[in-house]
Amino acid sequence: MRKRCVVCGKDASIVIDRARVAFCNEHFIEYYERMIKRTLNKNGFNGGKVVVAVSGGKDSMALMFALNKLKNELNIKLTALHIDLGINDYSKESRDIFEKEVKKLDIDYIVVKAEDYLGVSIPEAIKFVRKPACSVCGLVKRWIMNKIAYDMNYDYVATGHNLDDISTYFMKAMFTYRSDDLIRGNEVISPPKPDLKIVGRLRPQIFLTEKENLFYCIVNGVNYIDFECPLSEGALLKKYKRIWETALNINPMSQYNFTRSILSIREKFSRDEIKLTPCKICGFPTTASDRICSFCKLRIRIKERLNKQ
Ligand code: SF4
Ligand code: ZN
Ligand code: ZN
């Protein structure tokens, strides 16, 4: 049966299963932007200087577009950051799309190369370590995002983590008995800690799905890279993500409720503060007892391997 927009009664163009509602394009945009604002405001966001990290994919492109549109209402000064990871055609195309969109939208932006910080590109770096590509890449991106935002004196880095990502991350943490991953990180807002050289984090799409981010790009004419990173092949998180297909068939609210349950359960725990100290090499915080952060360890290892060649 043809669905109707829950607001105006016109033919619907998208159904949001978990909320059992359908929208036309216009009212979907209203719904999507209301979700972004509500997610931030309910978690105590008062505005500030925000670097939005944009890979070129649908999630971060949707986030950049929405934050730019809502910047006055949210009281933010926005700059977009793209990190060129050096992953062949995938990175070239991602960078092109990013640059075209920021110019079209007249957003301040920065492009940096991972290689300039790491010494080598991501595909080269993963040859030197026995770790999954995404784990090396994630570590490098987090360090660079924090460094750039900190050096620019920005308050927050906003990232395009969506409901599919966060719910799967929590699921994997449970299935692999990594309870620390369940308790820490992935908050909607992590406050800045300038004394520790930590820039705050915003995850405004935590309750929006990949499907909603994709549709937001389409209805707004936002371009995005529509092929997957070649290094994501075999990523464990991607495999776990498939489990949601079954769960969502049984209960369309399952993914949303699962994520909210974990976030609310951990609010009730009194969490021990993690002990952070400045890294001896880069000065950014680390939990390592030898006071050398994972990013600097990676740099050292790469240098050693390069010298041996
Ligand atoms: Fe990096 Fe993995 Fe994302 Fe590719 S899929 S860009 S390797 S985190
Ligand atoms: Zn409508
Ligand atoms: Zn370091």
PDB file of C-alpha atoms and ligand atoms in Angstrom:
ATOM      1  CA  MET A   1       0.000   0.000   0.000  1.00  0.00           C
ATOM      2  CA  ARG A   2       1.249   3.466  -0.861  1.00  0.00           C
ATOM      3  CA  LYS A   3       2.461   5.307   2.245  1.00  0.00           C
ATOM      4  CA  ARG A   4       1.537   8.895   2.982  1.00  0.00           C
ATOM      5  CA  CYS A   5       3.641  11.586   4.661  1.00  0.00           C
ATOM      6  CA  VAL A   6       2.686  11.677   8.314  1.00  0.00           C
ATOM      7  CA  VAL A   7       2.809  15.513   8.273  1.00  0.00           C
ATOM      8  CA  CYS A   8       1.104  16.639   5.053  1.00  0.00           C
ATOM      9  CA  GLY A   9      -0.538  13.489   3.667  1.00  0.00           C
ATOM     10  CA  LYS A  10       1.257  13.676   0.290  1.00  0.00           C
ATOM     11  CA  ASP A  11       2.869  10.556  -1.189  1.00  0.00           C
ATOM     12  CA  ALA A  12       5.764   9.552   1.058  1.00  0.00           C
ATOM     13  CA  SER A  13       9.258   9.137  -0.352  1.00  0.00           C
ATOM     14  CA  ILE A  14      10.866   7.447   2.683  1.00  0.00           C
ATOM     15  CA  VAL A  15       9.661   5.225   5.494  1.00  0.00           C
ATOM     16  CA  ILE A  16      11.448   5.385   8.844  1.00  0.00           C
ATOM     17  CA  ASP A  17      10.762   1.851  10.059  1.00  0.00           C
ATOM     18  CA  ARG A  18      11.995   2.287  13.588  1.00  0.00           C
ATOM     19  CA  ALA A  19       9.610   5.229  14.177  1.00  0.00           C
ATOM     20  CA  ARG A  20       6.840   3.682  12.016  1.00  0.00           C
ATOM     21  CA  VAL A  21       6.460   6.968  10.089  1.00  0.00           C
ATOM     22  CA  ALA A  22       6.776   8.034   6.466  1.00  0.00           C
ATOM     23  CA  PHE A  23       7.703  11.440   5.055  1.00  0.00           C
ATOM     24  CA  CYS A  24       7.670  13.361   1.810  1.00  0.00           C
ATOM     25  CA  ASN A  25      11.015  14.965   0.879  1.00  0.00           C
ATOM     26  CA  GLU A  26      10.244  18.295   2.507  1.00  0.00           C
ATOM     27  CA  HIS A  27       9.106  16.817   5.803  1.00  0.00           C
ATOM     28  CA  PHE A  28      11.936  14.274   5.851  1.00  0.00           C
ATOM     29  CA  ILE A  29      14.411  17.179   5.735  1.00  0.00           C
ATOM     30  CA  GLU A  30      12.590  18.823   8.657  1.00  0.00           C
ATOM     31  CA  TYR A  31      12.620  15.557  10.609  1.00  0.00           C
ATOM     32  CA  TYR A  32      16.330  14.924   9.901  1.00  0.00           C
ATOM     33  CA  GLU A  33      17.448  18.390  10.958  1.00  0.00           C
ATOM     34  CA  ARG A  34      15.237  18.281  14.041  1.00  0.00           C
ATOM     35  CA  MET A  35      16.965  15.028  15.023  1.00  0.00           C
ATOM     36  CA  ILE A  36      20.413  16.633  14.665  1.00  0.00           C
ATOM     37  CA  LYS A  37      19.408  19.658  16.740  1.00  0.00           C
ATOM     38  CA  ARG A  38      17.616  17.600  19.373  1.00  0.00           C
ATOM     39  CA  THR A  39      20.475  15.121  19.733  1.00  0.00           C
ATOM     40  CA  LEU A  40      22.946  17.956  20.343  1.00  0.00           C
ATOM     41  CA  ASN A  41      20.724  20.170  22.483  1.00  0.00           C
ATOM     42  CA  LYS A  42      19.451  17.350  24.713  1.00  0.00           C
ATOM     43  CA  ASN A  43      23.050  16.510  25.488  1.00  0.00           C
ATOM     44  CA  GLY A  44      23.900  20.020  26.581  1.00  0.00           C
ATOM     45  CA  PHE A  45      25.550  21.438  23.450  1.00  0.00           C
ATOM     46  CA  ASN A  46      25.807  25.224  23.591  1.00  0.00           C
ATOM     47  CA  GLY A  47      27.695  25.938  20.400  1.00  0.00           C
ATOM     48  CA  GLY A  48      31.361  26.568  19.742  1.00  0.00           C
ATOM     49  CA  LYS A  49      34.036  26.191  17.092  1.00  0.00           C
ATOM     50  CA  VAL A  50      33.531  22.896  15.259  1.00  0.00           C
ATOM     51  CA  VAL A  51      35.717  21.017  12.791  1.00  0.00           C
ATOM     52  CA  VAL A  52      33.560  18.551  10.872  1.00  0.00           C
ATOM     53  CA  ALA A  53      35.609  15.568   9.677  1.00  0.00           C
ATOM     54  CA  VAL A  54      34.486  14.613   6.185  1.00  0.00           C
ATOM     55  CA  SER A  55      35.596  11.423   4.451  1.00  0.00           C
ATOM     56  CA  GLY A  56      33.493  12.035   1.341  1.00  0.00           C
ATOM     57  CA  GLY A  57      31.021   9.251   2.221  1.00  0.00           C
ATOM     58  CA  LYS A  58      27.285   9.790   2.612  1.00  0.00           C
ATOM     59  CA  ASP A  59      27.305  10.065   6.420  1.00  0.00           C
ATOM     60  CA  SER A  60      29.908  12.777   6.798  1.00  0.00           C
ATOM     61  CA  MET A  61      28.714  14.652   3.691  1.00  0.00           C
ATOM     62  CA  ALA A  62      25.177  14.698   5.135  1.00  0.00           C
ATOM     63  CA  LEU A  63      26.568  15.882   8.464  1.00  0.00           C
ATOM     64  CA  MET A  64      28.582  18.682   6.878  1.00  0.00           C
ATOM     65  CA  PHE A  65      25.574  19.869   4.875  1.00  0.00           C
ATOM     66  CA  ALA A  66      23.265  19.795   7.925  1.00  0.00           C
ATOM     67  CA  LEU A  67      25.716  21.534  10.298  1.00  0.00           C
ATOM     68  CA  ASN A  68      26.375  24.215   7.717  1.00  0.00           C
ATOM     69  CA  LYS A  69      22.651  24.801   7.238  1.00  0.00           C
ATOM     70  CA  LEU A  70      22.001  24.839  10.998  1.00  0.00           C
ATOM     71  CA  LYS A  71      25.158  26.730  12.023  1.00  0.00           C
ATOM     72  CA  ASN A  72      23.326  29.875  13.185  1.00  0.00           C
ATOM     73  CA  GLU A  73      20.662  27.977  15.102  1.00  0.00           C
ATOM     74  CA  LEU A  74      23.326  25.803  16.736  1.00  0.00           C
ATOM     75  CA  ASN A  75      25.658  28.731  17.282  1.00  0.00           C
ATOM     76  CA  ILE A  76      28.663  27.130  15.640  1.00  0.00           C
ATOM     77  CA  LYS A  77      31.613  28.306  13.608  1.00  0.00           C
ATOM     78  CA  LEU A  78      32.236  25.523  11.125  1.00  0.00           C
ATOM     79  CA  THR A  79      35.334  24.310   9.280  1.00  0.00           C
ATOM     80  CA  ALA A  80      35.406  21.091   7.243  1.00  0.00           C
ATOM     81  CA  LEU A  81      38.441  18.803   7.365  1.00  0.00           C
ATOM     82  CA  HIS A  82      39.303  16.109   4.863  1.00  0.00           C
ATOM     83  CA  ILE A  83      42.186  13.707   5.484  1.00  0.00           C
ATOM     84  CA  ASP A  84      43.642  12.276   2.298  1.00  0.00           C
ATOM     85  CA  LEU A  85      44.574   8.729   3.302  1.00  0.00           C
ATOM     86  CA  GLY A  86      46.445   7.932   0.109  1.00  0.00           C
ATOM     87  CA  ILE A  87      44.206   4.945  -0.691  1.00  0.00           C
ATOM     88  CA  ASN A  88      44.614   5.176  -4.491  1.00  0.00           C
ATOM     89  CA  ASP A  89      41.488   6.005  -6.534  1.00  0.00           C
ATOM     90  CA  TYR A  90      39.255   5.851  -3.484  1.00  0.00           C
ATOM     91  CA  SER A  91      41.130   8.722  -1.808  1.00  0.00           C
ATOM     92  CA  LYS A  92      41.453  10.728  -5.039  1.00  0.00           C
ATOM     93  CA  GLU A  93      37.739  10.550  -5.698  1.00  0.00           C
ATOM     94  CA  SER A  94      36.808  11.244  -2.060  1.00  0.00           C
ATOM     95  CA  ARG A  95      38.974  14.346  -2.049  1.00  0.00           C
ATOM     96  CA  ASP A  96      37.530  15.613  -5.356  1.00  0.00           C
ATOM     97  CA  ILE A  97      33.969  15.194  -4.171  1.00  0.00           C
ATOM     98  CA  PHE A  98      34.760  16.868  -0.852  1.00  0.00           C
ATOM     99  CA  GLU A  99      36.446  19.855  -2.514  1.00  0.00           C
ATOM    100  CA  LYS A 100      33.605  20.345  -4.997  1.00  0.00           C
ATOM    101  CA  GLU A 101      30.969  20.292  -2.238  1.00  0.00           C
ATOM    102  CA  VAL A 102      32.759  22.658   0.163  1.00  0.00           C
ATOM    103  CA  LYS A 103      33.314  25.129  -2.655  1.00  0.00           C
ATOM    104  CA  LYS A 104      29.691  24.857  -3.739  1.00  0.00           C
ATOM    105  CA  LEU A 105      28.480  25.400  -0.157  1.00  0.00           C
ATOM    106  CA  ASP A 106      31.109  28.063   0.579  1.00  0.00           C
ATOM    107  CA  ILE A 107      32.377  26.291   3.717  1.00  0.00           C
ATOM    108  CA  ASP A 108      35.849  26.987   5.148  1.00  0.00           C
ATOM    109  CA  TYR A 109      37.921  23.855   4.703  1.00  0.00           C
ATOM    110  CA  ILE A 110      41.265  22.158   5.169  1.00  0.00           C
ATOM    111  CA  VAL A 111      42.715  19.155   3.344  1.00  0.00           C
ATOM    112  CA  VAL A 112      45.681  17.308   4.828  1.00  0.00           C
ATOM    113  CA  LYS A 113      47.533  14.160   3.847  1.00  0.00           C
ATOM    114  CA  ALA A 114      47.916  11.338   6.372  1.00  0.00           C
ATOM    115  CA  GLU A 115      51.341  10.753   4.858  1.00  0.00           C
ATOM    116  CA  ASP A 116      52.556  14.173   6.006  1.00  0.00           C
ATOM    117  CA  TYR A 117      52.001  13.136   9.623  1.00  0.00           C
ATOM    118  CA  LEU A 118      52.763   9.439   9.419  1.00  0.00           C
ATOM    119  CA  GLY A 119      55.607   9.358   6.899  1.00  0.00           C
ATOM    120  CA  VAL A 120      53.747   6.931   4.613  1.00  0.00           C
ATOM    121  CA  SER A 121      50.214   6.504   3.238  1.00  0.00           C
ATOM    122  CA  ILE A 122      47.684   4.191   4.935  1.00  0.00           C
ATOM    123  CA  PRO A 123      48.104   1.296   2.446  1.00  0.00           C
ATOM    124  CA  GLU A 124      51.872   1.419   3.071  1.00  0.00           C
ATOM    125  CA  ALA A 125      51.478   1.708   6.851  1.00  0.00           C
ATOM    126  CA  ILE A 126      49.371  -1.440   7.122  1.00  0.00           C
ATOM    127  CA  LYS A 127      52.116  -3.480   5.489  1.00  0.00           C
ATOM    128  CA  PHE A 128      54.336  -2.744   8.491  1.00  0.00           C
ATOM    129  CA  VAL A 129      52.002  -3.699  11.319  1.00  0.00           C
ATOM    130  CA  ARG A 130      50.019  -6.778  12.204  1.00  0.00           C
ATOM    131  CA  LYS A 131      46.755  -4.964  12.735  1.00  0.00           C
ATOM    132  CA  PRO A 132      43.551  -4.671  10.691  1.00  0.00           C
ATOM    133  CA  ALA A 133      43.604  -1.811   8.163  1.00  0.00           C
ATOM    134  CA  CYS A 134      40.668  -0.004   9.754  1.00  0.00           C
ATOM    135  CA  SER A 135      42.227  -0.093  13.188  1.00  0.00           C
ATOM    136  CA  VAL A 136      45.462   1.538  11.896  1.00  0.00           C
ATOM    137  CA  CYS A 137      43.505   4.008   9.784  1.00  0.00           C
ATOM    138  CA  GLY A 138      41.144   4.878  12.661  1.00  0.00           C
ATOM    139  CA  LEU A 139      44.068   5.526  15.004  1.00  0.00           C
ATOM    140  CA  VAL A 140      45.769   7.811  12.463  1.00  0.00           C
ATOM    141  CA  LYS A 141      42.579   9.730  11.674  1.00  0.00           C
ATOM    142  CA  ARG A 142      41.743  10.284  15.365  1.00  0.00           C
ATOM    143  CA  TRP A 143      45.219  11.619  16.105  1.00  0.00           C
ATOM    144  CA  ILE A 144      45.251  13.948  13.075  1.00  0.00           C
ATOM    145  CA  MET A 145      41.712  15.248  13.710  1.00  0.00           C
ATOM    146  CA  ASN A 146      42.521  16.047  17.325  1.00  0.00           C
ATOM    147  CA  LYS A 147      45.860  17.662  16.470  1.00  0.00           C
ATOM    148  CA  ILE A 148      44.455  19.887  13.753  1.00  0.00           C
ATOM    149  CA  ALA A 149      41.452  20.999  15.776  1.00  0.00           C
ATOM    150  CA  TYR A 150      43.626  21.575  18.858  1.00  0.00           C
ATOM    151  CA  ASP A 151      46.263  23.563  16.951  1.00  0.00           C
ATOM    152  CA  MET A 152      43.496  25.697  15.394  1.00  0.00           C
ATOM    153  CA  ASN A 153      42.008  26.305  18.831  1.00  0.00           C
ATOM    154  CA  TYR A 154      38.700  24.646  17.949  1.00  0.00           C
ATOM    155  CA  ASP A 155      36.383  23.197  20.617  1.00  0.00           C
ATOM    156  CA  TYR A 156      34.999  20.100  18.893  1.00  0.00           C
ATOM    157  CA  VAL A 157      35.510  17.612  16.093  1.00  0.00           C
ATOM    158  CA  ALA A 158      32.181  16.377  14.675  1.00  0.00           C
ATOM    159  CA  THR A 159      32.145  12.941  13.041  1.00  0.00           C
ATOM    160  CA  GLY A 160      29.555  11.119  10.961  1.00  0.00           C
ATOM    161  CA  HIS A 161      29.032   8.080  13.191  1.00  0.00           C
ATOM    162  CA  ASN A 162      25.538   6.788  12.601  1.00  0.00           C
ATOM    163  CA  LEU A 163      23.196   4.407  14.407  1.00  0.00           C
ATOM    164  CA  ASP A 164      24.374   1.439  12.322  1.00  0.00           C
ATOM    165  CA  ASP A 165      28.013   2.148  13.270  1.00  0.00           C
ATOM    166  CA  ILE A 166      27.487   2.730  16.979  1.00  0.00           C
ATOM    167  CA  SER A 167      25.062  -0.156  17.518  1.00  0.00           C
ATOM    168  CA  THR A 168      27.440  -2.530  15.725  1.00  0.00           C
ATOM    169  CA  TYR A 169      30.407  -1.242  17.697  1.00  0.00           C
ATOM    170  CA  PHE A 170      28.540  -1.998  20.947  1.00  0.00           C
ATOM    171  CA  MET A 171      27.451  -5.383  19.631  1.00  0.00           C
ATOM    172  CA  LYS A 172      31.021  -6.300  18.715  1.00  0.00           C
ATOM    173  CA  ALA A 173      32.241  -5.128  22.145  1.00  0.00           C
ATOM    174  CA  MET A 174      29.764  -7.524  23.779  1.00  0.00           C
ATOM    175  CA  PHE A 175      30.489 -10.439  21.473  1.00  0.00           C
ATOM    176  CA  THR A 176      34.231 -10.080  21.977  1.00  0.00           C
ATOM    177  CA  TYR A 177      34.043  -9.353  25.726  1.00  0.00           C
ATOM    178  CA  ARG A 178      35.635  -5.928  25.427  1.00  0.00           C
ATOM    179  CA  SER A 179      33.666  -4.339  28.203  1.00  0.00           C
ATOM    180  CA  ASP A 180      35.855  -1.212  28.240  1.00  0.00           C
ATOM    181  CA  ASP A 181      34.740  -0.460  24.672  1.00  0.00           C
ATOM    182  CA  LEU A 182      31.177  -0.728  25.890  1.00  0.00           C
ATOM    183  CA  ILE A 183      31.633   1.673  28.756  1.00  0.00           C
ATOM    184  CA  ARG A 184      33.846   4.321  27.184  1.00  0.00           C
ATOM    185  CA  GLY A 185      33.622   6.438  24.045  1.00  0.00           C
ATOM    186  CA  ASN A 186      30.872   6.979  21.510  1.00  0.00           C
ATOM    187  CA  GLU A 187      29.021   9.559  23.572  1.00  0.00           C
ATOM    188  CA  VAL A 188      26.927  12.100  21.655  1.00  0.00           C
ATOM    189  CA  ILE A 189      29.180  14.752  23.149  1.00  0.00           C
ATOM    190  CA  SER A 190      32.585  14.357  24.751  1.00  0.00           C
ATOM    191  CA  PRO A 191      33.589  17.683  26.284  1.00  0.00           C
ATOM    192  CA  PRO A 192      36.870  19.376  25.358  1.00  0.00           C
ATOM    193  CA  LYS A 193      39.740  18.996  27.867  1.00  0.00           C
ATOM    194  CA  PRO A 194      42.197  21.672  26.751  1.00  0.00           C
ATOM    195  CA  ASP A 195      44.577  21.052  29.678  1.00  0.00           C
ATOM    196  CA  LEU A 196      45.044  17.502  28.316  1.00  0.00           C
ATOM    197  CA  LYS A 197      45.158  18.713  24.690  1.00  0.00           C
ATOM    198  CA  ILE A 198      41.894  16.917  23.986  1.00  0.00           C
ATOM    199  CA  VAL A 199      39.376  18.512  21.638  1.00  0.00           C
ATOM    200  CA  GLY A 200      35.721  17.611  22.323  1.00  0.00           C
ATOM    201  CA  ARG A 201      33.776  15.228  20.082  1.00  0.00           C
ATOM    202  CA  LEU A 202      30.289  15.566  18.609  1.00  0.00           C
ATOM    203  CA  ARG A 203      28.387  12.624  17.126  1.00  0.00           C
ATOM    204  CA  PRO A 204      25.139  14.294  16.041  1.00  0.00           C
ATOM    205  CA  GLN A 205      23.961  11.400  13.815  1.00  0.00           C
ATOM    206  CA  ILE A 206      24.108   8.777  16.553  1.00  0.00           C
ATOM    207  CA  PHE A 207      20.343   8.162  16.249  1.00  0.00           C
ATOM    208  CA  LEU A 208      20.158   8.445  12.446  1.00  0.00           C
ATOM    209  CA  THR A 209      20.729   5.457  10.164  1.00  0.00           C
ATOM    210  CA  GLU A 210      22.857   5.068   7.035  1.00  0.00           C
ATOM    211  CA  LYS A 211      19.633   4.969   5.038  1.00  0.00           C
ATOM    212  CA  GLU A 212      18.512   8.336   6.459  1.00  0.00           C
ATOM    213  CA  ASN A 213      21.925   9.935   5.804  1.00  0.00           C
ATOM    214  CA  LEU A 214      21.888   8.647   2.248  1.00  0.00           C
ATOM    215  CA  PHE A 215      18.389   9.967   1.637  1.00  0.00           C
ATOM    216  CA  TYR A 216      19.305  13.353   3.155  1.00  0.00           C
ATOM    217  CA  CYS A 217      22.182  13.602   0.636  1.00  0.00           C
ATOM    218  CA  ILE A 218      19.898  12.630  -2.240  1.00  0.00           C
ATOM    219  CA  VAL A 219      17.079  15.070  -1.447  1.00  0.00           C
ATOM    220  CA  ASN A 220      19.571  17.909  -0.972  1.00  0.00           C
ATOM    221  CA  GLY A 221      21.603  17.121  -4.089  1.00  0.00           C
ATOM    222  CA  VAL A 222      24.738  16.496  -1.990  1.00  0.00           C
ATOM    223  CA  ASN A 223      27.353  14.395  -3.794  1.00  0.00           C
ATOM    224  CA  TYR A 224      29.165  11.611  -1.971  1.00  0.00           C
ATOM    225  CA  ILE A 225      31.540   8.797  -2.853  1.00  0.00           C
ATOM    226  CA  ASP A 226      29.385   5.820  -3.711  1.00  0.00           C
ATOM    227  CA  PHE A 227      31.953   3.058  -3.669  1.00  0.00           C
ATOM    228  CA  GLU A 228      33.505   1.465  -0.633  1.00  0.00           C
ATOM    229  CA  CYS A 229      37.043   1.843   0.585  1.00  0.00           C
ATOM    230  CA  PRO A 230      38.968  -1.134  -0.856  1.00  0.00           C
ATOM    231  CA  LEU A 231      40.623  -1.718   2.529  1.00  0.00           C
ATOM    232  CA  SER A 232      37.274  -2.269   4.250  1.00  0.00           C
ATOM    233  CA  GLU A 233      37.026  -5.697   2.615  1.00  0.00           C
ATOM    234  CA  GLY A 234      36.966  -8.263   5.410  1.00  0.00           C
ATOM    235  CA  ALA A 235      36.542  -5.655   8.191  1.00  0.00           C
ATOM    236  CA  LEU A 236      35.027  -7.377  11.195  1.00  0.00           C
ATOM    237  CA  LEU A 237      32.612  -4.542  11.952  1.00  0.00           C
ATOM    238  CA  LYS A 238      31.139  -4.909   8.472  1.00  0.00           C
ATOM    239  CA  LYS A 239      30.449  -8.590   9.126  1.00  0.00           C
ATOM    240  CA  TYR A 240      28.830  -7.898  12.485  1.00  0.00           C
ATOM    241  CA  LYS A 241      26.658  -5.229  10.851  1.00  0.00           C
ATOM    242  CA  ARG A 242      24.849  -7.911   8.882  1.00  0.00           C
ATOM    243  CA  ILE A 243      23.401  -9.307  12.094  1.00  0.00           C
ATOM    244  CA  TRP A 244      21.130  -6.270  12.272  1.00  0.00           C
ATOM    245  CA  GLU A 245      19.292  -7.349   9.143  1.00  0.00           C
ATOM    246  CA  THR A 246      17.821 -10.271  11.066  1.00  0.00           C
ATOM    247  CA  ALA A 247      17.178  -8.310  14.252  1.00  0.00           C
ATOM    248  CA  LEU A 248      15.495  -5.452  12.381  1.00  0.00           C
ATOM    249  CA  ASN A 249      13.236  -7.887  10.546  1.00  0.00           C
ATOM    250  CA  ILE A 250      11.998  -9.159  13.878  1.00  0.00           C
ATOM    251  CA  ASN A 251      11.778  -5.733  15.508  1.00  0.00           C
ATOM    252  CA  PRO A 252      12.409  -2.459  13.589  1.00  0.00           C
ATOM    253  CA  MET A 253      13.106  -0.708  16.912  1.00  0.00           C
ATOM    254  CA  SER A 254      15.762  -3.223  17.998  1.00  0.00           C
ATOM    255  CA  GLN A 255      18.843  -1.318  16.826  1.00  0.00           C
ATOM    256  CA  TYR A 256      17.665   2.003  18.235  1.00  0.00           C
ATOM    257  CA  ASN A 257      16.567   0.468  21.540  1.00  0.00           C
ATOM    258  CA  PHE A 258      19.785  -1.550  21.878  1.00  0.00           C
ATOM    259  CA  THR A 259      21.922   1.582  21.454  1.00  0.00           C
ATOM    260  CA  ARG A 260      19.796   3.674  23.790  1.00  0.00           C
ATOM    261  CA  SER A 261      19.848   0.890  26.381  1.00  0.00           C
ATOM    262  CA  ILE A 262      23.625   0.747  26.427  1.00  0.00           C
ATOM    263  CA  LEU A 263      23.978   4.516  26.560  1.00  0.00           C
ATOM    264  CA  SER A 264      21.505   4.784  29.415  1.00  0.00           C
ATOM    265  CA  ILE A 265      22.864   1.789  31.368  1.00  0.00           C
ATOM    266  CA  ARG A 266      26.375   3.195  31.331  1.00  0.00           C
ATOM    267  CA  GLU A 267      25.129   6.587  32.489  1.00  0.00           C
ATOM    268  CA  LYS A 268      24.192   4.802  35.701  1.00  0.00           C
ATOM    269  CA  PHE A 269      27.678   3.397  36.258  1.00  0.00           C
ATOM    270  CA  SER A 270      30.136   5.489  38.161  1.00  0.00           C
ATOM    271  CA  ARG A 271      32.957   5.458  35.663  1.00  0.00           C
ATOM    272  CA  ASP A 272      36.571   5.550  36.750  1.00  0.00           C
ATOM    273  CA  GLU A 273      38.367   8.390  35.070  1.00  0.00           C
ATOM    274  CA  ILE A 274      40.977   7.027  32.672  1.00  0.00           C
ATOM    275  CA  LYS A 275      44.441   8.161  33.660  1.00  0.00           C
ATOM    276  CA  LEU A 276      45.923  10.164  30.825  1.00  0.00           C
ATOM    277  CA  THR A 277      49.428  11.553  30.571  1.00  0.00           C
ATOM    278  CA  PRO A 278      51.047  13.570  27.782  1.00  0.00           C
ATOM    279  CA  CYS A 279      52.896  11.452  25.229  1.00  0.00           C
ATOM    280  CA  LYS A 280      56.687  11.942  25.576  1.00  0.00           C
ATOM    281  CA  ILE A 281      56.969  12.462  21.824  1.00  0.00           C
ATOM    282  CA  CYS A 282      53.940  14.349  20.506  1.00  0.00           C
ATOM    283  CA  GLY A 283      52.520  15.803  23.731  1.00  0.00           C
ATOM    284  CA  PHE A 284      48.991  14.537  23.082  1.00  0.00           C
ATOM    285  CA  PRO A 285      47.408  12.352  25.781  1.00  0.00           C
ATOM    286  CA  THR A 286      47.930   8.629  26.174  1.00  0.00           C
ATOM    287  CA  THR A 287      47.025   5.874  28.622  1.00  0.00           C
ATOM    288  CA  ALA A 288      50.227   3.922  27.902  1.00  0.00           C
ATOM    289  CA  SER A 289      52.449   3.300  30.916  1.00  0.00           C
ATOM    290  CA  ASP A 290      55.596   4.022  28.853  1.00  0.00           C
ATOM    291  CA  ARG A 291      54.054   7.413  27.972  1.00  0.00           C
ATOM    292  CA  ILE A 292      54.341   6.917  24.215  1.00  0.00           C
ATOM    293  CA  CYS A 293      50.990   7.106  22.424  1.00  0.00           C
ATOM    294  CA  SER A 294      49.853   4.520  19.869  1.00  0.00           C
ATOM    295  CA  PHE A 295      50.256   6.987  17.013  1.00  0.00           C
ATOM    296  CA  CYS A 296      53.903   7.700  17.893  1.00  0.00           C
ATOM    297  CA  LYS A 297      54.576   3.957  18.365  1.00  0.00           C
ATOM    298  CA  LEU A 298      53.201   3.416  14.871  1.00  0.00           C
ATOM    299  CA  ARG A 299      55.428   6.181  13.493  1.00  0.00           C
ATOM    300  CA  ILE A 300      58.490   4.672  15.203  1.00  0.00           C
ATOM    301  CA  ARG A 301      57.704   1.202  13.852  1.00  0.00           C
ATOM    302  CA  ILE A 302      57.261   2.524  10.312  1.00  0.00           C
ATOM    303  CA  LYS A 303      60.542   4.431  10.497  1.00  0.00           C
ATOM    304  CA  GLU A 304      62.400   1.341  11.744  1.00  0.00           C
ATOM    305  CA  ARG A 305      60.939  -0.816   8.971  1.00  0.00           C
ATOM    306  CA  LEU A 306      61.755   1.797   6.329  1.00  0.00           C
ATOM    307  CA  ASN A 307      65.360   2.065   7.563  1.00  0.00           C
ATOM    308  CA  LYS A 308      65.769  -1.709   7.263  1.00  0.00           C
ATOM    309  CA  GLN A 309      64.668  -1.708   3.620  1.00  0.00           C
TER     310      GLN A 309
HETATM  311 FE1  SF4 B   1      40.143   3.681   6.740  1.00  0.00          FE
HETATM  312 FE2  SF4 B   1      38.865   1.333   7.070  1.00  0.00          FE
HETATM  313 FE3  SF4 B   1      37.498   3.574   6.527  1.00  0.00          FE
HETATM  314 FE4  SF4 B   1      39.063   2.464   4.656  1.00  0.00          FE
HETATM  315  S1  SF4 B   1      37.212   1.556   5.583  1.00  0.00           S
HETATM  316  S2  SF4 B   1      38.910   4.645   5.153  1.00  0.00           S
HETATM  317  S3  SF4 B   1      40.751   1.703   5.909  1.00  0.00           S
HETATM  318  S4  SF4 B   1      38.687   3.155   8.388  1.00  0.00           S
HETATM  319 ZN    ZN B   2       5.017  15.995   3.885  1.00  0.00          ZN
HETATM  320 ZN    ZN B   3      52.495  10.636  20.699  1.00  0.00          ZN
END
